[in-house]
Coordinates of C-alpha atoms in Angstrom, one line a residue:
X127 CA 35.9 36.1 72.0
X128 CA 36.4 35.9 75.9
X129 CA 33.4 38.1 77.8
X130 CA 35.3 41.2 79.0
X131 CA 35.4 41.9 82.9
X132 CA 35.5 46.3 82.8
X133 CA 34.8 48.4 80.2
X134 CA 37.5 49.7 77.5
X135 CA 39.5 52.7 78.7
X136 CA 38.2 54.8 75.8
X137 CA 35.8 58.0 75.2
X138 CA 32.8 56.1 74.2
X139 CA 33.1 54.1 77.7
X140 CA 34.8 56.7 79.8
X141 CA 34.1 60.2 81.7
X142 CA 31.1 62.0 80.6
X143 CA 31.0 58.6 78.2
X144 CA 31.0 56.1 81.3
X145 CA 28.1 53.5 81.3
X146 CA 25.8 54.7 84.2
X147 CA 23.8 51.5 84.2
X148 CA 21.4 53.5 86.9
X149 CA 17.5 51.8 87.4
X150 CA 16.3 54.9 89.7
X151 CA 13.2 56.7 91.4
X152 CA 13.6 60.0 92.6
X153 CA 11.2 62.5 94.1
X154 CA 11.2 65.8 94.3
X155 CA 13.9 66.9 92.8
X156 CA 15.6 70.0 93.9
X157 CA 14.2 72.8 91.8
X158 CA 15.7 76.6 92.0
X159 CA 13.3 78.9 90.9
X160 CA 9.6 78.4 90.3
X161 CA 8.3 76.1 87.1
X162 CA 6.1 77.7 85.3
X163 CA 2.1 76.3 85.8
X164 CA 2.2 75.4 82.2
X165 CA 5.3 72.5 83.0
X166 CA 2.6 69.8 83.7
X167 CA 3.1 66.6 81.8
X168 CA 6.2 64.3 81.7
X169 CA 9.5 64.5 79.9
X170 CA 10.3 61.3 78.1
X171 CA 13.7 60.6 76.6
X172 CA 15.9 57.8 74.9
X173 CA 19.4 56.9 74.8
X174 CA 21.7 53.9 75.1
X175 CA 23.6 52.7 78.1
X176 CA 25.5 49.3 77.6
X177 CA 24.7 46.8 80.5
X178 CA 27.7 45.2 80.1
X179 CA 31.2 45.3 78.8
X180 CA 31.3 44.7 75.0
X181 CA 32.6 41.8 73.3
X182 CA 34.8 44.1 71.1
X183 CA 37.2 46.9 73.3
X184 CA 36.1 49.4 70.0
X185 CA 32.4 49.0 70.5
X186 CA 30.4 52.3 69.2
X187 CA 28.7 54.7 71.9
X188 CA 25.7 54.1 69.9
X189 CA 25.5 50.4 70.6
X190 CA 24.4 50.4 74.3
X191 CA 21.3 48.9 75.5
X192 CA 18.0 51.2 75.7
X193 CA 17.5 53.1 78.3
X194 CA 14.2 55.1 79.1
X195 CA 13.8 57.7 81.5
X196 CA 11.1 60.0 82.6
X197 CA 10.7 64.2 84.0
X198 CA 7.6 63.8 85.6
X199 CA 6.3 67.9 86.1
X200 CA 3.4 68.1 88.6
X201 CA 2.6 71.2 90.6
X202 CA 6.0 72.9 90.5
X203 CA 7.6 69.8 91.5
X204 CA 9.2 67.2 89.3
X205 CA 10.3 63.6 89.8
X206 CA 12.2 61.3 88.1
X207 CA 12.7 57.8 87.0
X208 CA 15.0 55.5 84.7
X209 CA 14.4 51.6 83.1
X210 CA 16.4 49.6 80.6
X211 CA 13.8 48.8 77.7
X212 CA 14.4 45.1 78.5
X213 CA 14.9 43.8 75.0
X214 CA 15.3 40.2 73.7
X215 CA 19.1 41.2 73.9
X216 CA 18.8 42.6 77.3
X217 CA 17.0 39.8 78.5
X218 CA 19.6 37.2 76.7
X219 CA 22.7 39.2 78.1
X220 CA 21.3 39.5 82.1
X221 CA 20.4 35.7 82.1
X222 CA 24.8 35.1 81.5
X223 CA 26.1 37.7 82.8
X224 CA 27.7 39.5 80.0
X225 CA 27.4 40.2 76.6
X226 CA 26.4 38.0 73.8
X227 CA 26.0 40.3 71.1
X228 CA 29.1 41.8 69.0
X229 CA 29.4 44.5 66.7
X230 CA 26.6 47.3 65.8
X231 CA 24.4 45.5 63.5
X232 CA 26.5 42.9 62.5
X233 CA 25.0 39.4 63.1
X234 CA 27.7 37.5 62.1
X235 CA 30.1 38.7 65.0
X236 CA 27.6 37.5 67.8
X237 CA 28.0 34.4 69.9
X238 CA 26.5 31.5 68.9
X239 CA 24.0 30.8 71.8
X240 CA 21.8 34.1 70.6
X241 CA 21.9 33.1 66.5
X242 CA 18.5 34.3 65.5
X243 CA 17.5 36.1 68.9
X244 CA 16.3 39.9 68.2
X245 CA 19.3 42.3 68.6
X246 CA 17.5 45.4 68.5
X247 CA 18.6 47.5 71.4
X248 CA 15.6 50.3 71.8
X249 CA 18.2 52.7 72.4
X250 CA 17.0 56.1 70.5
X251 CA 13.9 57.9 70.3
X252 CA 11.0 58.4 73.0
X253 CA 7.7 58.9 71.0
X254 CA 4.4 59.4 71.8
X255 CA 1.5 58.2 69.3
X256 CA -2.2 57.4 70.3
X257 CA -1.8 57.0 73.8
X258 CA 1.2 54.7 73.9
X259 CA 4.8 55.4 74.4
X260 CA 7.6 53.8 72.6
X261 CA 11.1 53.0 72.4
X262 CA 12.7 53.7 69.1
X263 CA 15.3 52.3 67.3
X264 CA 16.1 52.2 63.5
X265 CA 17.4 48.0 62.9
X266 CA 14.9 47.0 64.5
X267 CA 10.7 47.5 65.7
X268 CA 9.1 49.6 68.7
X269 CA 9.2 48.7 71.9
X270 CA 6.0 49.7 74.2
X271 CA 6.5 51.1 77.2
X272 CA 4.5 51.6 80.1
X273 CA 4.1 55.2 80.7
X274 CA 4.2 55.2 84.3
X275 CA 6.2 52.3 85.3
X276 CA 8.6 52.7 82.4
X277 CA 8.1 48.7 82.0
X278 CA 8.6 46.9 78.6
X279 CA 5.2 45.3 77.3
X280 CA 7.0 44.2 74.1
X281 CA 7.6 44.7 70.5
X282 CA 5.0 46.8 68.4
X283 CA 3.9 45.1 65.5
X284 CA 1.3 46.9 63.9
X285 CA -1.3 43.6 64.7
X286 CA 1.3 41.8 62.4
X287 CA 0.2 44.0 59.7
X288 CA 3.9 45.9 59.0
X289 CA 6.0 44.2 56.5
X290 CA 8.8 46.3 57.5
X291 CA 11.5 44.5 59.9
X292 CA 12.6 48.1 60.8
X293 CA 11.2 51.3 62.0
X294 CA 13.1 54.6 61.9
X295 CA 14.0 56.4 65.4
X296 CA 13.1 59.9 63.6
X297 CA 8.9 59.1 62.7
X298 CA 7.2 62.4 62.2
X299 CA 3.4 63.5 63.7
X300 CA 0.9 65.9 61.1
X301 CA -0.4 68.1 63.7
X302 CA -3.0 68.6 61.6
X303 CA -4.1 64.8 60.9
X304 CA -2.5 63.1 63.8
X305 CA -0.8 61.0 61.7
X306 CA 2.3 58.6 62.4
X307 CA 4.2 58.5 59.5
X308 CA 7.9 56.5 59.1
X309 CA 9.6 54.4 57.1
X310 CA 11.8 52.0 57.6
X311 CA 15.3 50.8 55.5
X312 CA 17.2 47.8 55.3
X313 CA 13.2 47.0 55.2
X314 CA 13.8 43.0 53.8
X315 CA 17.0 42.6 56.2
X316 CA 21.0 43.4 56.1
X317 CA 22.0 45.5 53.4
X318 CA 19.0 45.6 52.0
X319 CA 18.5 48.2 49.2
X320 CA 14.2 47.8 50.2
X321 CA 12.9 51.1 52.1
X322 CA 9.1 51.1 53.3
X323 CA 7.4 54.4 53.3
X324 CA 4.7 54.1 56.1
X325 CA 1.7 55.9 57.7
X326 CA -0.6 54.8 60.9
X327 CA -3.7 56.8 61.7
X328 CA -4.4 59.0 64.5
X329 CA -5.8 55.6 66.1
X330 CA -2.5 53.7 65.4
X331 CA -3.5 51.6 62.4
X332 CA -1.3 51.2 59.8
X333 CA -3.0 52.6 56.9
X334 CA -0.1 52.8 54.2
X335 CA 2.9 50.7 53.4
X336 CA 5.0 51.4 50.0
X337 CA 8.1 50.1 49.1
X338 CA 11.1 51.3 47.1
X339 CA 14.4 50.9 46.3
X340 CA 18.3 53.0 47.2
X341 CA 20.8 52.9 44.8
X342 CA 22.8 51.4 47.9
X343 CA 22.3 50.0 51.5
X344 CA 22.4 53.9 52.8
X345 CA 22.2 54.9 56.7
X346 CA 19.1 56.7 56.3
X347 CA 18.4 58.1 59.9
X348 CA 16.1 60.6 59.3
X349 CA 13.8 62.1 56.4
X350 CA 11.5 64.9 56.1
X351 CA 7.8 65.3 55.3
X352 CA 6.3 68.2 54.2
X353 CA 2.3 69.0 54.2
X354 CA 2.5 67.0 50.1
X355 CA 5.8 65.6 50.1
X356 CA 8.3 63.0 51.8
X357 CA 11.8 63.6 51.3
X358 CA 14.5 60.7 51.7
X359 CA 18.3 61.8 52.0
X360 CA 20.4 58.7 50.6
X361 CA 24.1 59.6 51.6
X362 CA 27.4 57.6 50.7
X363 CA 27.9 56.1 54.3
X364 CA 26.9 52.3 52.7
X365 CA 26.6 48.6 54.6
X366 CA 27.9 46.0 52.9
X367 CA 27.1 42.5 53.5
X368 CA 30.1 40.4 52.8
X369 CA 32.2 43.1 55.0
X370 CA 29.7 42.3 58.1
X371 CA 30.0 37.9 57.1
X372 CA 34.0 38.9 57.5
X373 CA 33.8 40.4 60.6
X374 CA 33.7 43.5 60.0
X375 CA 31.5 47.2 60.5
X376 CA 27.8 47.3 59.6
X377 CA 28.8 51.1 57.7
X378 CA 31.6 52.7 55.9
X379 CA 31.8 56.2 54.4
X380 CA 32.7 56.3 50.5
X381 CA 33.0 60.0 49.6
X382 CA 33.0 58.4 45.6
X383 CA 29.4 57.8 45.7
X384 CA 27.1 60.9 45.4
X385 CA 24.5 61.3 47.7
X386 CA 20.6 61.2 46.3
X387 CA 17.5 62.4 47.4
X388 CA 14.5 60.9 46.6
X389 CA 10.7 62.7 46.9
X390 CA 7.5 61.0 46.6
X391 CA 4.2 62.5 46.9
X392 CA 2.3 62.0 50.2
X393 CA -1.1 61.0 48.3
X394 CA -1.4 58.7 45.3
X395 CA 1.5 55.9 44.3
X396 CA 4.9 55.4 45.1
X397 CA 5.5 55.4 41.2
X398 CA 5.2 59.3 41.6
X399 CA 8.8 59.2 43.3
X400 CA 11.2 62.1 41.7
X401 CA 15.3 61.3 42.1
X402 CA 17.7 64.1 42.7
X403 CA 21.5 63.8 42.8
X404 CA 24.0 66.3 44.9
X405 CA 27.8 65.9 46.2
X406 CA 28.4 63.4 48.9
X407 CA 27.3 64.4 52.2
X408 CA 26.5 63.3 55.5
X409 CA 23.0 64.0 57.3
X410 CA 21.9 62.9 60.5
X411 CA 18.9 65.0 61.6
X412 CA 16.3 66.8 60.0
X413 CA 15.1 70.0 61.6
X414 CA 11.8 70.3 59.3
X415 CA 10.4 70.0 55.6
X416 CA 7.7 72.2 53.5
X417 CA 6.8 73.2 50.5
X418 CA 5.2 76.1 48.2
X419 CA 3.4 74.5 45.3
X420 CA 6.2 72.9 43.8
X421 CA 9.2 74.1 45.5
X422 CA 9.8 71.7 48.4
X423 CA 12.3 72.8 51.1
X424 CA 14.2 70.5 53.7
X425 CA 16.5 72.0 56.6
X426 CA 18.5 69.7 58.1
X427 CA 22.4 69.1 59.5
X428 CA 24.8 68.3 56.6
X429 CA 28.1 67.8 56.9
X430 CA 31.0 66.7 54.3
X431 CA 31.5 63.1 55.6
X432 CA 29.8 61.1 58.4
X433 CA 30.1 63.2 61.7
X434 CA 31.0 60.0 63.5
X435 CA 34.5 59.2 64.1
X436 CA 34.0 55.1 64.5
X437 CA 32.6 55.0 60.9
X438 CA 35.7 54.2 58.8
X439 CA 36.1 55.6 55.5
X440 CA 36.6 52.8 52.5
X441 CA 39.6 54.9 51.7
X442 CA 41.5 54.7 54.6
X443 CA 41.6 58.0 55.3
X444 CA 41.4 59.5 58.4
X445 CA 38.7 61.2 60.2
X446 CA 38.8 64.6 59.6
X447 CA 36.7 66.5 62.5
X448 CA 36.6 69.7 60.5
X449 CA 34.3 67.6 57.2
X450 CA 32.4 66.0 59.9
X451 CA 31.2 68.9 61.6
X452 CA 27.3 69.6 60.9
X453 CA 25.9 72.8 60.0
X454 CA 22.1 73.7 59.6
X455 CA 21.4 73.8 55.9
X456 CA 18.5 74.3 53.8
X457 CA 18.0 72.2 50.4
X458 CA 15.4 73.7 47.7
X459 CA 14.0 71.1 45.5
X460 CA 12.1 72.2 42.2
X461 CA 9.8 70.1 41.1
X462 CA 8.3 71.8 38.1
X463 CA 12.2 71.9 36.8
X464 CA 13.5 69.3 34.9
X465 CA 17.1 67.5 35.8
X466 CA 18.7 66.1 39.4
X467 CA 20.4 69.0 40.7
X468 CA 19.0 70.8 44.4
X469 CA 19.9 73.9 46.1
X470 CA 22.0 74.0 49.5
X471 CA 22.7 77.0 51.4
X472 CA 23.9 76.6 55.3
X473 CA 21.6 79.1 57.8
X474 CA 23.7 79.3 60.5
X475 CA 27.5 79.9 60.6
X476 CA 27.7 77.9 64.0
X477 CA 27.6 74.1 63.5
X478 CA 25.9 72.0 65.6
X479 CA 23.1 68.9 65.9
X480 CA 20.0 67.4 68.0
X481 CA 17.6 70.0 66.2
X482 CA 14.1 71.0 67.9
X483 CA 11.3 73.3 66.7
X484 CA 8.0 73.6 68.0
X485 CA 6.0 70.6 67.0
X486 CA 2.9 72.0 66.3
X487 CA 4.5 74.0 63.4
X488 CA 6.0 70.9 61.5
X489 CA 5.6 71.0 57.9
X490 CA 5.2 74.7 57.7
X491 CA 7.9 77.2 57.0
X492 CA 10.5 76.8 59.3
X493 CA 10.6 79.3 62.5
X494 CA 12.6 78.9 65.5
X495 CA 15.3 75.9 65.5
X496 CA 17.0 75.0 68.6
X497 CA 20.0 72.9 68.9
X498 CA 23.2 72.0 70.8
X499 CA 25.9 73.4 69.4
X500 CA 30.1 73.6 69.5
X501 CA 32.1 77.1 69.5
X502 CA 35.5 75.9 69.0
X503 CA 36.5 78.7 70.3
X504 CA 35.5 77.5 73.8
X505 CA 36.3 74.6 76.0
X506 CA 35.7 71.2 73.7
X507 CA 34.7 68.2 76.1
X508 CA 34.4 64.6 75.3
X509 CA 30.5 63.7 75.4
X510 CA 28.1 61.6 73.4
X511 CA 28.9 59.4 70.4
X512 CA 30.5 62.0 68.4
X513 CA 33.2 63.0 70.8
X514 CA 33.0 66.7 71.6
X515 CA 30.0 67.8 73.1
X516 CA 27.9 71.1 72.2
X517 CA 29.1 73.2 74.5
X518 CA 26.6 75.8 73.2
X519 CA 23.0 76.0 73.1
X520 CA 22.0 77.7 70.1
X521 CA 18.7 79.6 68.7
X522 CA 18.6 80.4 65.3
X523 CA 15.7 82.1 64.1
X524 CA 15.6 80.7 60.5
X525 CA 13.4 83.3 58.7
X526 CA 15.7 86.0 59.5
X527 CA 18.9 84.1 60.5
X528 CA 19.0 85.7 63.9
X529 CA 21.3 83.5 66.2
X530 CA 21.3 83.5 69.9
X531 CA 23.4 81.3 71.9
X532 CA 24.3 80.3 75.7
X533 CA 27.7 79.3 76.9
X534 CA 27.3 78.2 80.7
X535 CA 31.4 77.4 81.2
X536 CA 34.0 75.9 80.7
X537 CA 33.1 72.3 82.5
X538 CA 29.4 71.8 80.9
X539 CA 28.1 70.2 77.5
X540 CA 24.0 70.6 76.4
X541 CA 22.0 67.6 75.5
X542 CA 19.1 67.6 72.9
X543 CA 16.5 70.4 74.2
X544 CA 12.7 69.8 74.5
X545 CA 10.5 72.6 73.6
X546 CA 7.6 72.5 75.7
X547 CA 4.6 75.2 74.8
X548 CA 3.3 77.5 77.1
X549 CA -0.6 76.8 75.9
X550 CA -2.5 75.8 73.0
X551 CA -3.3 79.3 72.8
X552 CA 0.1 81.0 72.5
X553 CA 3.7 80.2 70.3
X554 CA 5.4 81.5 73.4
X555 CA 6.6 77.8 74.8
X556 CA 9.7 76.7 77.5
X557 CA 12.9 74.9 76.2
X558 CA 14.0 72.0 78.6
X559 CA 17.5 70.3 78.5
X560 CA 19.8 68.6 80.4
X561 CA 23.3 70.3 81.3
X562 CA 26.2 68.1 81.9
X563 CA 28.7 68.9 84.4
X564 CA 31.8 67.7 83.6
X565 CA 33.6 69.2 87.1
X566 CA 31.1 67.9 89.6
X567 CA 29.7 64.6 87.6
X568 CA 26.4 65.6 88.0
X569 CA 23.8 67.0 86.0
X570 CA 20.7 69.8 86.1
X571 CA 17.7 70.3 83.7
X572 CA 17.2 74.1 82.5
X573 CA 14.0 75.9 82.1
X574 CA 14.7 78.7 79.6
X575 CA 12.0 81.4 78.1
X576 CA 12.1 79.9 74.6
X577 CA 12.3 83.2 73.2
X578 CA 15.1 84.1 74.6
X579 CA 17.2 81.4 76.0
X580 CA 20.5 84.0 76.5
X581 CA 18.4 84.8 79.3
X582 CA 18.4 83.6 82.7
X583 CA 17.3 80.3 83.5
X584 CA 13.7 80.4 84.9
X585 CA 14.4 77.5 87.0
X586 CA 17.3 74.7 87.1
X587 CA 16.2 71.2 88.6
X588 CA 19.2 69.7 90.4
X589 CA 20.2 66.4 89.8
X590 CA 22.5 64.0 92.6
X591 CA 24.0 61.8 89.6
X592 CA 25.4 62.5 86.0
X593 CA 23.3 61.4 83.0
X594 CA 24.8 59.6 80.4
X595 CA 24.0 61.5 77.2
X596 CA 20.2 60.4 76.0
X597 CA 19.6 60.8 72.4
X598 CA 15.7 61.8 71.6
X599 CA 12.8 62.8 73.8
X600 CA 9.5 63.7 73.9
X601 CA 7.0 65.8 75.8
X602 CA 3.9 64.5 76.5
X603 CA 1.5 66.7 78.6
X604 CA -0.6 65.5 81.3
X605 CA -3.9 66.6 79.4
X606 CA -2.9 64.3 76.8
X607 CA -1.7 61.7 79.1
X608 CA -4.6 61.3 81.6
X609 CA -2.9 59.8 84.4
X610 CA -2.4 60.4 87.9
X611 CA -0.3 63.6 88.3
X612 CA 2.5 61.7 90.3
X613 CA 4.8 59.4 88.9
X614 CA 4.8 57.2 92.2

């Protein structure tokens, strides 16, 4: 495969879509408005941003190299500042010149020269655990960054004590015990039917590390815990390891598998995992997970196949945007019932993905969810790796199914929003997110009441360049990080 000298003339590489590739300090961002005194702390966020041209013109938007990027909020003002996450891959690929690395996690199609070289890419989550932040990304392990400088300092490891070769993007935080808990799948390598349930202390230390078995290689991006349960969605999009030795994708959807759900306790053995069995479905996020007694609940984003167009179903079918099209759902597992059967029932009628709560509330009954969502009703823009972008910014209210919603225009698509609280004291918080404006090919950052964000902004930071569409953040507040206020 000849190194290509542009990108591919294609959404995942063009518009909206189009590599960035953009290493930047800025100070003092233009802010309209007045940011509230209880924006102090730094904005973290995650998403991929290839470096170079693919080997292969049909490359998925989800492939691109990490890149990490930081709001820094001090004293009304904010700066900002972007880094690749310089990966073994990264650093393999700037050495030539181009890329060395083929198709999403598929081994098989990569050059020769980087056989055996770590092809993780660091490209997902920001997350914040025990004073350190990382970079997150499911096929592979953590990447520590520095906070401030955004430099790499390397893969996390555990001290060598994770079995694991993989780490999900989507680890969940016990606000109560401080707890890191994750799992990872593929655990023993490519098309692996091994998943590792995992928990680190408050400290860091890896403290737990079960392992169990899919009924197939499943793409297993998220999972929910609850305060005595974790929950594991297994769903019919499937890797398949002589398809990636032929050349071909890492995943393929095959709507003739059912999807399964497994449920283990959170204290005592792994043996004590319960198997459920539902229609096939497709879910990315998780918006949250408890449980009364018994009854364990899980909302999350389902849709009828996998929302993204570049995974192929086995049939050959085409993708049909209508069954990928998420909507927040809420499954009802009883445990004191015998049998494999769950409830679903869908909580909003707009559908929609990127789903935020208040963190400090995870594991109890679900409150306020907020999340980027499409009215196809309005304008439908090309952004991110599922084509259209959420043109709406949704607030459903999930005890009473209240919805409220803001439509800027016709030219702008929402990111993933940050909540940000407004004190320890209080549930009345701030939703960040980053607006993309398709007309001027630039963005700004909102600062919404969080309560009602159909409400005028309370601020709107200006930004002189677009950002290519970032997957996960996190807020990390100056208290917590105990660092100089500025970020140069």
């Amino acid at each position: 495969m000849s190194k290509q000298s542009c990108f591919p003339s294609l959404p995942q590489f063009t518009g909206q879509n189009a590599p960035s590739r953009l290493q930047c300090d800025l100070s003092d961002l233009d802010v309209e408005g007045t940011l509230p005194p209880a924006l102090e702390g730094t904005w973290y966020r995650c998403g991929p941003d290839p470096q170079h041209p693919p080997m292969f013109d049909d490359d998925l938007y989800v492939n691109g190299d990490g890149m990490m990027s930081a709001f820094r909020f001090y004293q009304g003002r904010v700066d900002y500042r972007s880094r690749y996450v310089q990966t073994e891959k990264y650093r393999a690929e700037r050495k030539v010149g181009h890329a060395l690395f083929g198709r999403y996690r598929n081994p098989f199609t990569d050059d020769a020269s980087v056989q055996g070289v770590d092809r993780g890419t660091a490209n997902t989550t920001a997350f914040w655990h025990a004073g350190k932040l990382f970079a997150l990304k499911e096929d592979s392990l953590p990447y520590v960054i520095d906070a401030d400088t955004l430099a790499t300092h390397g893969r996390h490891t555990f001290g060598d004590t994770l079995r694991s070769q993989t780490v999900t993007a989507h680890p969940k935080v016990d606000p109560v015990t401080g707890e890191w808990i994750f799992f990872g799948y593929e655990a023993s390598g490519l098309a692996s039917r091994d998943v590792a349930f995992c928990v680190a202390n408050a400290e860091g230390a890896l403290i737990r590390e079960d392992w169990f078995k899919v009924p197939f290689a499943s793409f297993q991006h998220d999972f929910a815990v609850t305060r005595d349960y974790v929950v594991f969605p297994v769903c019919p999009t499937i890797a398949d390891l002589d398809r990636m030795k032929a050349g071909g994708a890492h995943w393929e959807w095959d709507a003739s598998q059912p999807t399964y759900v497994a449920i283990v306790p959170r204290q005592g053995s792994i043996d004590g995992i319960r198997w459920f069995k539902g229609p096939a479905c497709n879910v990315f996020h998780v918006v949250n997970g408890f449980n009364e007694g018994t009854t364990v609940y899980v909302d999350l984003c389902v849709s009828k196949r996998n929302a993204f167009p570049g995974i192929a179903d086995v049939s050959g079918a085409p993708f049909n945007p209508e069954e990928g099209a998420p909507f927040l759902t809420r499954w009802t597992f009883n445990l004191a019932a015998d049998g494999e059967t769950f409830e679903s029932r869908v909580l909003s009628p707009l559908p929609g993905e990127l789903p935020r709560i208040d963190d400090r509330h995870a594991f109890e009954a679900t409150g306020a969810v907020f999340y980027g969502a499409l009215d196809i009703e309005r304008s439908q823009l090309v952004a991110g790796p599922q084509g259209l972008g959420a043109n709406t910014l949704a607030r459903l209210d999930a005890r009473t199914g209240a919805l409220q919603t803001l439509y800027l225009d016709n030219h702008t698509t929402f990111q993933e929003p940050q909540f940000v609280p407004a004190g320890d004291a209080t549930d009345e918080g701030y939703l960040l997110v980053v607006v993309d404006h398709h007309d001027a090919g630039n963005g700004s950052v909102l600062v919404l009441d969080a309560a009602q964000i159909d409400a005028p902004p309370i601020a709107r930071i200006r930004l002189p360049m677009r950002l290519r569409d970032a997957f996960h953040g996190t807020w990390v507040p100056q208290a917590v990080r105990n660092a100089p206020v500025a970020l140069f």
